[in-house]
Amino acid sequence: MGTRFTRRRFLAAVGAGATYLALANTVGCESSEHTPKVAPLPGVPLPPRGGVWTFRSRPDLSPPSVEVTTEAHDDTAPGYIFLAPEKGGAGKGGSMIIDDSGEVVWFHPLRGPYGRTM
């Protein structure tokens, strides 16, 4: 009398529909070589050269700004750069991870007379 609609057929139909929706927006798209950049917040200037970063969410943190002036070599993989604290300089000293453009990804300030290890 009619086709029996089982759970297996229902899940197959849902899977096919989800696959269609996922691929419908990507077919015909061209890959982009441009990396999206994060725009600064209005009214919040970028840190000056040799200055420090400030964060609304963590005003107690003030890592030094870093300017990347040398391009990575061909045999160097893109990714994060790990920096160790140096005595003196702008901002609070601490361990820091930055991306290839010098944006702070992670910062851990030194505390106490000798600092703490990570």
C-alpha positions as a printed NumPy array, in Angstrom:
array([[ 0.   ,  0.   ,  0.   ],
       [ 2.641,  2.532,  0.59 ],
       [ 6.274,  2.855,  1.262],
       [ 7.225,  2.353,  4.85 ],
       [ 9.144,  5.319,  6.262],
       [11.72 ,  3.897,  8.656],
       [14.134,  5.595, 10.995],
       [16.998,  4.659,  8.68 ],
       [15.348,  6.38 ,  5.707],
       [14.519,  9.411,  7.831],
       [18.136,  9.766,  8.992],
       [19.38 ,  9.289,  5.424],
       [17.053, 12.052,  4.212],
       [18.15 , 14.387,  7.017],
       [21.815, 13.65 ,  6.242],
       [21.304, 14.331,  2.538],
       [19.538, 17.598,  3.322],
       [22.284, 18.714,  5.698],
       [24.944, 17.83 ,  3.124],
       [23.123, 19.839,  0.471],
       [22.845, 22.876,  2.741],
       [26.509, 22.64 ,  3.713],
       [27.715, 22.374,  0.116],
       [25.262, 24.815, -1.458],
       [27.193, 27.826, -0.17 ],
       [30.645, 26.491, -1.065],
       [30.29 , 25.2  , -4.614],
       [31.795, 27.725, -7.   ],
       [33.614, 29.661, -4.288],
       [37.199, 30.534, -4.974],
       [39.857, 30.185, -2.331],
       [41.264, 33.423, -1.006],
       [44.901, 34.079, -0.232],
       [44.008, 37.068,  1.902],
       [44.103, 36.686,  5.655],
       [41.336, 38.576,  7.444],
       [42.624, 41.268,  9.763],
       [41.002, 42.375, 12.977],
       [40.124, 46.055, 12.913],
       [40.923, 48.125, 16.   ],
       [38.029, 49.169, 18.197],
       [36.759, 52.676, 17.481],
       [38.347, 55.094, 19.916],
       [40.996, 52.581, 21.023],
       [44.312, 53.379, 19.329],
       [46.887, 50.761, 18.469],
       [49.849, 50.718, 20.855],
       [52.721, 53.016, 19.916],
       [56.085, 51.609, 18.899],
       [57.78 , 50.352, 22.002],
       [54.543, 50.864, 23.947],
       [52.304, 48.434, 25.76 ],
       [48.993, 46.753, 25.007],
       [45.995, 47.518, 27.2  ],
       [42.888, 45.375, 27.506],
       [39.461, 46.374, 28.825],
       [38.776, 42.858, 30.022],
       [42.126, 42.611, 31.866],
       [43.437, 46.08 , 32.787],
       [46.019, 44.442, 35.09 ],
       [47.844, 43.021, 32.05 ],
       [50.144, 45.273, 30.044],
       [52.373, 43.206, 27.744],
       [54.85 , 45.114, 25.599],
       [53.942, 45.627, 21.957],
       [56.076, 43.704, 19.493],
       [56.858, 44.753, 15.948],
       [57.762, 41.926, 13.581],
       [60.288, 43.395, 11.128],
       [61.781, 40.273,  9.549],
       [59.829, 37.909,  7.333],
       [60.104, 34.223,  8.141],
       [62.448, 32.197,  5.953],
       [61.089, 29.683,  3.45 ],
       [62.018, 26.785,  5.731],
       [60.156, 28.311,  8.694],
       [56.562, 27.24 ,  9.236],
       [53.991, 29.974,  9.881],
       [52.518, 30.032, 13.348],
       [53.047, 31.363, 16.818],
       [56.206, 32.883, 18.259],
       [57.092, 32.167, 21.892],
       [58.881, 34.943, 23.784],
       [60.587, 34.831, 27.169],
       [60.675, 37.809, 29.542],
       [63.553, 40.24 , 29.429],
       [64.589, 42.461, 32.291],
       [63.521, 46.048, 31.734],
       [61.621, 47.358, 28.744],
       [58.082, 48.594, 28.316],
       [55.143, 47.038, 30.127],
       [55.135, 44.206, 32.597],
       [57.597, 41.419, 31.951],
       [56.318, 37.955, 31.312],
       [56.099, 35.031, 28.953],
       [54.206, 35.792, 25.776],
       [52.931, 34.085, 22.638],
       [52.393, 36.255, 19.553],
       [51.272, 35.496, 16.015],
       [53.261, 36.201, 12.85 ],
       [52.122, 39.841, 12.785],
       [53.015, 40.584, 16.424],
       [49.487, 40.363, 17.889],
       [49.397, 39.045, 21.456],
       [47.779, 35.6  , 21.666],
       [48.712, 34.744, 25.268],
       [50.535, 36.584, 28.075],
       [51.543, 35.52 , 31.589],
       [53.044, 38.311, 33.715],
       [55.911, 37.667, 36.095],
       [54.997, 37.861, 39.77 ],
       [57.137, 38.12 , 42.873],
       [60.841, 38.933, 43.026],
       [61.902, 36.142, 40.653],
       [58.703, 35.553, 38.74 ],
       [56.972, 32.226, 38.274],
       [57.557, 29.512, 35.785],
       [54.75 , 28.608, 33.438]])
